[in-house]
Short mmCIF file of C-alpha atoms in Angstrom, two decimals:
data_model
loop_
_atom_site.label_atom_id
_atom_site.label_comp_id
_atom_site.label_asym_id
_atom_site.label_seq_id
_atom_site.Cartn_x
_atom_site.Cartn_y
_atom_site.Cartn_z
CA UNK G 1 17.79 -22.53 -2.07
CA UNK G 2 15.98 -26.03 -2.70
CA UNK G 3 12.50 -25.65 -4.14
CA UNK G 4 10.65 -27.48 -1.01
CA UNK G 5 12.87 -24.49 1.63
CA UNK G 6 11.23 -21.87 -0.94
CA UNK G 7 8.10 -23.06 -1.23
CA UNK G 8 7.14 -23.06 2.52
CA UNK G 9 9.40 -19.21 2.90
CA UNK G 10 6.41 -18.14 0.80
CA UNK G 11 3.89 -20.09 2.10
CA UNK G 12 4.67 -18.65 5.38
CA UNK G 13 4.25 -15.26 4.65
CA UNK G 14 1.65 -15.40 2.28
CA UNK G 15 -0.49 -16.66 5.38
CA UNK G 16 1.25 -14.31 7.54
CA UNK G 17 0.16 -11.25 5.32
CA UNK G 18 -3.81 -12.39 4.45
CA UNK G 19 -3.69 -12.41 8.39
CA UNK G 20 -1.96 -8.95 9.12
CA UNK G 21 -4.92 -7.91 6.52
CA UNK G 22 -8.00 -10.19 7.34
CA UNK G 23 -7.44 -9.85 11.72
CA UNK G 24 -9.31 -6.60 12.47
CA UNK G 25 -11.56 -6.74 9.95
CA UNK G 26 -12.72 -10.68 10.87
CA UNK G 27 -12.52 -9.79 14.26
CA UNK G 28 -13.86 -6.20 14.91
CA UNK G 29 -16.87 -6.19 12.40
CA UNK G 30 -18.93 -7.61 14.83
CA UNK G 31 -18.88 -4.22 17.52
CA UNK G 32 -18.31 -0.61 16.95
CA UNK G 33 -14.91 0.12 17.83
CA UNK G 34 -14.49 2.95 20.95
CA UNK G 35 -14.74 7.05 19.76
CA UNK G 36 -11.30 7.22 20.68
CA UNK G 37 -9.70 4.24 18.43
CA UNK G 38 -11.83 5.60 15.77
CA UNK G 39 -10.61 8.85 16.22
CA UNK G 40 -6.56 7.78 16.10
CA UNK G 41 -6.96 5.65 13.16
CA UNK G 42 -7.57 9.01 10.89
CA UNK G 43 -3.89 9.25 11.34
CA UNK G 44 -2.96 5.60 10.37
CA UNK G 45 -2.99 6.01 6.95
CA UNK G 46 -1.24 9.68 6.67
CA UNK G 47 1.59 8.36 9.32
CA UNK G 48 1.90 4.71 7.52
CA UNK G 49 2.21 6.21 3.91
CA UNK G 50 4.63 8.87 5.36
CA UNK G 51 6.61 6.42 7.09
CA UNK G 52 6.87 4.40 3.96
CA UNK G 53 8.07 7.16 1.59
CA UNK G 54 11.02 7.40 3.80
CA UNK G 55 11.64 3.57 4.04
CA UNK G 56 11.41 3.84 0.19
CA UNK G 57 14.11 6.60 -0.02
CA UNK G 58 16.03 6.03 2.82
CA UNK G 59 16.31 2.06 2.27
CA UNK G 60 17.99 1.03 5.43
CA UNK G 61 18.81 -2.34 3.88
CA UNK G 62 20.41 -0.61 0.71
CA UNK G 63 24.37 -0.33 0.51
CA UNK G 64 23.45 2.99 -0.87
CA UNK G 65 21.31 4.26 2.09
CA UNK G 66 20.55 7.72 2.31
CA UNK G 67 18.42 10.30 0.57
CA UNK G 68 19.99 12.54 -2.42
CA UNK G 69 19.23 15.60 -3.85
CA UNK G 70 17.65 14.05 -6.79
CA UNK G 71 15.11 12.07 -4.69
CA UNK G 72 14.27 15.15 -2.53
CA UNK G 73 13.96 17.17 -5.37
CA UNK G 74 10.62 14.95 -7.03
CA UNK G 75 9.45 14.65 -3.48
CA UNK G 76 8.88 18.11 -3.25
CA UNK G 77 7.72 18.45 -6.58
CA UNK G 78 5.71 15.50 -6.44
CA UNK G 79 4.31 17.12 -2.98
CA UNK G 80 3.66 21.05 -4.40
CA UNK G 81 2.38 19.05 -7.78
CA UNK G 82 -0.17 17.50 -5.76
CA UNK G 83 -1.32 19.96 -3.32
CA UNK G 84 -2.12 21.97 -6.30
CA UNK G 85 -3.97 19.93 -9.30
CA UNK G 86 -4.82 16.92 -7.11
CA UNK G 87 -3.32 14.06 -10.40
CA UNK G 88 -1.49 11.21 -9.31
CA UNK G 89 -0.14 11.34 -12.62
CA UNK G 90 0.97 14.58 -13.12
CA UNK G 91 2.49 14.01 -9.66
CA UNK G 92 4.20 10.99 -10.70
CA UNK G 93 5.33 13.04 -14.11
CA UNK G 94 6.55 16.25 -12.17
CA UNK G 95 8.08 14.38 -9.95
CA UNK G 96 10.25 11.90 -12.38
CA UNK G 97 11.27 15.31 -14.28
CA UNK G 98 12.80 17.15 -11.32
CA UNK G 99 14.66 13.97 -10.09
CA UNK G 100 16.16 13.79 -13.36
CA UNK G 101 16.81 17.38 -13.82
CA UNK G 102 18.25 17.45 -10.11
CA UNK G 103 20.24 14.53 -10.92
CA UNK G 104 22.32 15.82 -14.28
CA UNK G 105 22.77 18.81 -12.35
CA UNK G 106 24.54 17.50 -9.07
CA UNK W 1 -32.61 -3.56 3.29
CA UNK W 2 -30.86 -7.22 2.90
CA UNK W 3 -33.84 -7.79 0.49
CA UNK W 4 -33.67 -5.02 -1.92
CA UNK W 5 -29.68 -5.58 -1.97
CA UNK W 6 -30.28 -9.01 -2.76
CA UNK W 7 -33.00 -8.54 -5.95
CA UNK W 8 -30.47 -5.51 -6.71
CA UNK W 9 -27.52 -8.30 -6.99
CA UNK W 10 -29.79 -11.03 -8.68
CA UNK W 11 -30.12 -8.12 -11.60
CA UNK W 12 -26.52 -7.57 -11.85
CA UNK W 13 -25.36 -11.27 -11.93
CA UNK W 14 -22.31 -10.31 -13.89
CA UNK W 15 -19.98 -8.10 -12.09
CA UNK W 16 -19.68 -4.77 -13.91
CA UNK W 17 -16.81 -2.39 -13.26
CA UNK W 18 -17.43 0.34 -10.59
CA UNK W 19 -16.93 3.64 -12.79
CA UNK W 20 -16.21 5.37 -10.39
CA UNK W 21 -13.29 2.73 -9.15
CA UNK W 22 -11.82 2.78 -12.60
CA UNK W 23 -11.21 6.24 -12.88
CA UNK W 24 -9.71 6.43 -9.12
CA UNK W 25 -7.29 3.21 -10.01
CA UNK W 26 -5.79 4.13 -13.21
CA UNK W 27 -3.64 7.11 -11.63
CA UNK W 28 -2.13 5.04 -9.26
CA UNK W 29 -1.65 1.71 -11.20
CA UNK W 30 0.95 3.70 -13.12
CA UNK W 31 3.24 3.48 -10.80
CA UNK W 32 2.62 -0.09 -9.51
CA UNK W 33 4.24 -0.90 -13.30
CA UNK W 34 8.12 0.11 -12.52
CA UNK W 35 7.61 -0.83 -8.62
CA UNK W 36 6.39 -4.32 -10.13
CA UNK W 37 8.95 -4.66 -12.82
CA UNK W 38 11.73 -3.93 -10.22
CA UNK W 39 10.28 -6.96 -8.73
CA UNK W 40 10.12 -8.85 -11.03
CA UNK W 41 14.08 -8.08 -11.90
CA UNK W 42 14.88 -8.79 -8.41
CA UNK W 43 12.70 -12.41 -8.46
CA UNK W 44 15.03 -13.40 -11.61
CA UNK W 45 18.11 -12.32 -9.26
CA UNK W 46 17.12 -13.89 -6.73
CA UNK W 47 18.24 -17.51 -4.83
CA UNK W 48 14.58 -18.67 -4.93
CA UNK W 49 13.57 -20.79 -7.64
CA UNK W 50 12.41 -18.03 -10.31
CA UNK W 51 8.51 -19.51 -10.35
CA UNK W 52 8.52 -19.93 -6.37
CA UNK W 53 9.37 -16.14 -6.10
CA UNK W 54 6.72 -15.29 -9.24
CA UNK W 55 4.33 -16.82 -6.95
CA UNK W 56 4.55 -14.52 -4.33
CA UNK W 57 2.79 -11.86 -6.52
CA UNK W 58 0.06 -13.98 -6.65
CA UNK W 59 -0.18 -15.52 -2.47
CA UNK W 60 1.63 -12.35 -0.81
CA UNK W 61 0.61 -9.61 -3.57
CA UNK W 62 2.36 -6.69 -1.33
CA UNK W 63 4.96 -5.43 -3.38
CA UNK W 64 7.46 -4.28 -0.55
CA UNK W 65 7.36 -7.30 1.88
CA UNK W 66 7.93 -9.33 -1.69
CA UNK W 67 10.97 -7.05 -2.27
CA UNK W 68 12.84 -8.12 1.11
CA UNK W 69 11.52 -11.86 0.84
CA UNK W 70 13.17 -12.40 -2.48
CA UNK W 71 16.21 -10.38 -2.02
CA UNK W 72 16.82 -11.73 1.32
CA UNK W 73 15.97 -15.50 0.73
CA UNK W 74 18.70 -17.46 0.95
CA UNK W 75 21.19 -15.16 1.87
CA UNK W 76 19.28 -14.94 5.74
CA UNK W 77 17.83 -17.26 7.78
CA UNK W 78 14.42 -18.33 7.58
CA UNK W 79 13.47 -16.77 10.45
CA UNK W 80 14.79 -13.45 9.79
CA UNK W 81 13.28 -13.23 6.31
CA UNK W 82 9.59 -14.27 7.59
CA UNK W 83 10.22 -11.55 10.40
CA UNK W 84 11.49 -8.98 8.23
CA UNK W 85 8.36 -9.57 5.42
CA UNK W 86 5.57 -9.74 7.73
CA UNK W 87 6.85 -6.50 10.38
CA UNK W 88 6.84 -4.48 6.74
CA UNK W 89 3.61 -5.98 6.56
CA UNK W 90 2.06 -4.97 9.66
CA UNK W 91 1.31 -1.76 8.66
CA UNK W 92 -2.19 -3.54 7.16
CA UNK W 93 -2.75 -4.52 10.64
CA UNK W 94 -3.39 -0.62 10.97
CA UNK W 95 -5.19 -0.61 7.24
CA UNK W 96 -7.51 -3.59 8.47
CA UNK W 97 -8.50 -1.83 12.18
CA UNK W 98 -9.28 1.63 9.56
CA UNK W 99 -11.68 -0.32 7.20
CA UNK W 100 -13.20 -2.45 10.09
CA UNK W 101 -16.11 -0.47 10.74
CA UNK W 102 -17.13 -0.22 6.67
CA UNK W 103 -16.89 -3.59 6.94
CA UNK W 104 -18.59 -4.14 10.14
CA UNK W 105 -21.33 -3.69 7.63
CA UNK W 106 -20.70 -6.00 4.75
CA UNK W 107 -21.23 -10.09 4.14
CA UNK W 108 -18.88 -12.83 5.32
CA UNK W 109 -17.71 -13.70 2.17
CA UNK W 110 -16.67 -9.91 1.03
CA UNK W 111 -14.80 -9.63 4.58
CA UNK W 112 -12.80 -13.11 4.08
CA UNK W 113 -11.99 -11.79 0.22
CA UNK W 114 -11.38 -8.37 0.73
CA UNK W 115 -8.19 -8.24 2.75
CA UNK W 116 -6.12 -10.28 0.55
CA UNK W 117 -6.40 -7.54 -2.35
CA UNK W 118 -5.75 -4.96 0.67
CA UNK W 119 -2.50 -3.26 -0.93
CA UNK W 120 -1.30 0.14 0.17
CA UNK W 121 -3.25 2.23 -2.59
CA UNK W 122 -6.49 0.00 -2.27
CA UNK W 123 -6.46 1.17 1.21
CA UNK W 124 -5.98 4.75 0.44
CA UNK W 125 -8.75 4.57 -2.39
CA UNK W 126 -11.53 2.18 -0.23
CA UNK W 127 -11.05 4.76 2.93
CA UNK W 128 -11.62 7.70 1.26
CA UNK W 129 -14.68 6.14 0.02
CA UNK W 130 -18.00 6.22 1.59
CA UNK W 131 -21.57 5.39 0.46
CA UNK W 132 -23.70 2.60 0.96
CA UNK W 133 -22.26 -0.89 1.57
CA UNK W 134 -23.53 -2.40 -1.96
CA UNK W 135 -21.75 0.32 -3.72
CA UNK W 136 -18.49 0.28 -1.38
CA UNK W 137 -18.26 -3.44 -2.25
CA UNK W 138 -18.05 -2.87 -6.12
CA UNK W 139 -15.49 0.05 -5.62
CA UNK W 140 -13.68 -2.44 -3.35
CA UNK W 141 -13.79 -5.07 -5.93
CA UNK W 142 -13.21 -3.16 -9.18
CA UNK W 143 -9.80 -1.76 -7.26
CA UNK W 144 -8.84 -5.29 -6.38
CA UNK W 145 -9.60 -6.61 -9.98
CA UNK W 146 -7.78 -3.87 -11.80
CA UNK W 147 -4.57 -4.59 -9.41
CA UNK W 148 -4.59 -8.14 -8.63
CA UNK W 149 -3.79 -9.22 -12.50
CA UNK W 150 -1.90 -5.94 -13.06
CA UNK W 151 0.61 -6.65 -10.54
CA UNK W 152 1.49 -10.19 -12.19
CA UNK W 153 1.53 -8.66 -15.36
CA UNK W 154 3.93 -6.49 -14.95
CA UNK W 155 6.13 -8.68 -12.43
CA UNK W 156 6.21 -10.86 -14.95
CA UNK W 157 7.66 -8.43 -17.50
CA UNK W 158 10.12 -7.89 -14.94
CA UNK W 159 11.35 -11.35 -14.44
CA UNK W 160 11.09 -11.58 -18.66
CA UNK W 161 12.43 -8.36 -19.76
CA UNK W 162 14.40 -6.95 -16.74
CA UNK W 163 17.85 -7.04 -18.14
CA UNK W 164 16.92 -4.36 -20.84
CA UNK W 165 15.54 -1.25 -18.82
CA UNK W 166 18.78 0.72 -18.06
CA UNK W 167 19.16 1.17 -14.27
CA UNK W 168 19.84 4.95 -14.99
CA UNK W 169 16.56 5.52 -15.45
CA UNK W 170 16.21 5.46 -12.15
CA UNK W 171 12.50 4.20 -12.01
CA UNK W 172 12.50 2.49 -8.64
CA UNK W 173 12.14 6.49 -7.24
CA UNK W 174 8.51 6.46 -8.79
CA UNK W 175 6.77 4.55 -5.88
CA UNK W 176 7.84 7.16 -3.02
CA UNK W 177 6.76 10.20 -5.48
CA UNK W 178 2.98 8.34 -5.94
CA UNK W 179 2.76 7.49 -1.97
CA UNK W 180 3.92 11.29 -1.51
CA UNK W 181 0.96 12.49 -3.59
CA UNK W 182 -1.12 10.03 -1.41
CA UNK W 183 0.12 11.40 1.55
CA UNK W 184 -0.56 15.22 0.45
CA UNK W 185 -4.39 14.15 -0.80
CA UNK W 186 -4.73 12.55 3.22
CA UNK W 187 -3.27 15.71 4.97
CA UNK W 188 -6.87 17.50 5.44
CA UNK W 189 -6.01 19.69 8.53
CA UNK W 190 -3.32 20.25 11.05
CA UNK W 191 -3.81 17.43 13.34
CA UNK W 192 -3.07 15.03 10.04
CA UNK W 193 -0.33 17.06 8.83
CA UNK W 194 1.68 16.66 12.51
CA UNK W 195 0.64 12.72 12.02
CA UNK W 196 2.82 12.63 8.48
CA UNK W 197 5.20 14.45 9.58
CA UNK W 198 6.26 13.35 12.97
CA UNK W 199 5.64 9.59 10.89
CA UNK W 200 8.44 11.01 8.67
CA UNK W 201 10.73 12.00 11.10
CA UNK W 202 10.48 9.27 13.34
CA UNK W 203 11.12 6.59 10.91
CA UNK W 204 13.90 8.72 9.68
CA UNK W 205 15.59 8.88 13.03
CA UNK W 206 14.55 4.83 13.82
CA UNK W 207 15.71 3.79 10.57
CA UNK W 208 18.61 1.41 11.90
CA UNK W 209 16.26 -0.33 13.65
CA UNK W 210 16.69 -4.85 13.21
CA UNK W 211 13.68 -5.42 10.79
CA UNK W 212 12.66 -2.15 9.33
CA UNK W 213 10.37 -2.02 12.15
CA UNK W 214 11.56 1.87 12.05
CA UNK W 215 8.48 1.49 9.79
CA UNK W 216 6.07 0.65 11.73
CA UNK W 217 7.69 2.56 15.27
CA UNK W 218 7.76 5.95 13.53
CA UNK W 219 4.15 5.71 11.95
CA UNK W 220 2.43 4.58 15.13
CA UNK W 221 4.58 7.66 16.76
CA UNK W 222 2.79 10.05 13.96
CA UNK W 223 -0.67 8.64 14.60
CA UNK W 224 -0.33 9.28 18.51
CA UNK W 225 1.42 12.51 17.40
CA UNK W 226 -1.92 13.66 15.42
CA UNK W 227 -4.05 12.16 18.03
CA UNK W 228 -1.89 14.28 20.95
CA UNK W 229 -2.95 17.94 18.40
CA UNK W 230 -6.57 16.90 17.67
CA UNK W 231 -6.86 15.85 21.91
CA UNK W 232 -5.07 19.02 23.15
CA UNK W 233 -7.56 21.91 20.68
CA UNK W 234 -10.85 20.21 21.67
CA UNK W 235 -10.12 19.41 25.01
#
């Protein structure tokens, strides 16, 4: 890939993304948005983050694609971890340990 | 109001660090480090000249779009690349429509500045966040100054160091566990929890389709999903 073909690949999408990011709040701040958009977008960021975890595990563009036992094991851990002491960390550390464990043991 | 905010800024010329901010980011800057140093392996695999793909963490600075635009450049056309990094994208299309009314209420300048910091867990952290808009925009800021430079840091130590972290370690897992804890924190009552989970199994069951636009098809199925609970007990 020549330097110049690279350059504008990122150039693109750099603009591309400050745009995905910048639209609605350049172009809504001026007005109250309706009761009822207000009301859906509660669920945009539990849905989007959701959606994500599984595009993390499940990579579709991964030869590999697919979730194991491992992975679901610090998910859930990671999840009960949470729901209980409310640390991102000790989320993140619970959850490393059972994928490990879960993955010496399969 | 727009007076006393302005004496109030005059006093506190230099920026100091919202406390508050700090103590919110560090938990979840942990595990931007192994998501960024994947990167940065990837960028040093990749078919892109090595600084051309560095750059991205410092013009794109979204970690998963980055992902697909280095792995796929070169090896897809330029078209399908762009496509593929800005539909994983999108989702801040949703992010941006949440934070629009907070920052119906803030200057120019912090609304043109804001969104390019707007990563996944600077969402999560600036929406749970409310308060008055002079205090918002230092939270906002102090999240988007502790990631910014952390994210080239350490996708720099990818690119450098890459080739000694044994892939058994099986780090890359580490970003779906943080989101996951994310995800638990934003479930509050039923109508959120159907949202995350019909967003789970949606994108689960769309996952083949072109794009990973599974993505974004399966989360705006959730958020009708949460809307449909919430509409059906009040009304």
């Amino acid at each position: 890939m020549s330097v110049a073909e690279s350059v504008l690949l990122v150039a693109i999408v750099a603009v591309g993304t400050y745009l995905s990011r910048a639209g609605m709040i350049l172009l809504l701040s001026g007005r109250d948005l309706p009761d009822r958009v207000l009301r859906a977008l509660r669920y945009v960021g539990p849905a989007v983050l959701a959606a994500l975890v599984v595009t993390f595990v499940a990579d579709p563009e991964e030869a590999n694609r697919g979730v194991s036992a491992a992975e679901l094991a610090g998910l859930a851990v990671s999840a009960s971890v949470h729901a209980r002491w409310k640390s991102l960390v000790a989320t993140l550390v619970a959850g490393m340990i059972a994928f490990w464990v879960v993955r010496e043991l399969v | 109001m727009p007076s006393s905010t302005t004496s109030r800024d005059r006093r506190q010329a230099r920026f100091k660090l919202h406390q508050d901010a700090v103590r919110d980011s560090l938990p979840l800057l942990i595990p931007a480090v192994p998501f960024g140093f994947v990167l940065g392996v990837e960028i040093s695999d990749s078919l892109m000249p090595v600084g051309v793909g560095f750059s991205t963490s410092v013009v794109v600075f979204a970690g998963a779009a980055q992902l697909a635009l280095v792995t796929l450049a070169g090896t897809a056309s330029v078209v399908t690349v762009v496509l593929t990094a800005l539909v994983i994208n999108a989702r801040h299309v949703m992010y941006s429509a949440a934070l629009a009314p907070v920052m119906a209420r803030q200057p120019l300048w912090f609304r043109a500045i804001a969104p390019f910091v707007l990563v996944d867990q600077v969402f999560a952290l600036g929406i749970s966040r409310s308060g008055d808009p002079a205090d918002f925009r230092r939270y906002y800021l102090t999240c988007g100054a502790l990631f910014f430079p952390t994210w080239q840091v350490v996708t720099a130590l990818g690119v450098l160091f890459g080739a000694a972290v044994p892939e058994s370690l099986g780090l890359g897992v580490a970003p779906a566990l943080m989101f996951t804890g994310i995800v638990v924190a934003m479930v509050i009552d039923r109508a959120t929890l159907v949202a995350a989970a019909v967003a789970a199994l949606a994108t689960i069951l769309l996952l083949d389709l072109p794009n990973r636009s599974g993505l974004l098809c399966g989360a705006m199925i959730g958020v009708a999903a949460g809307y449909a609970v919430e509409g059906r007990r009040t009304g």
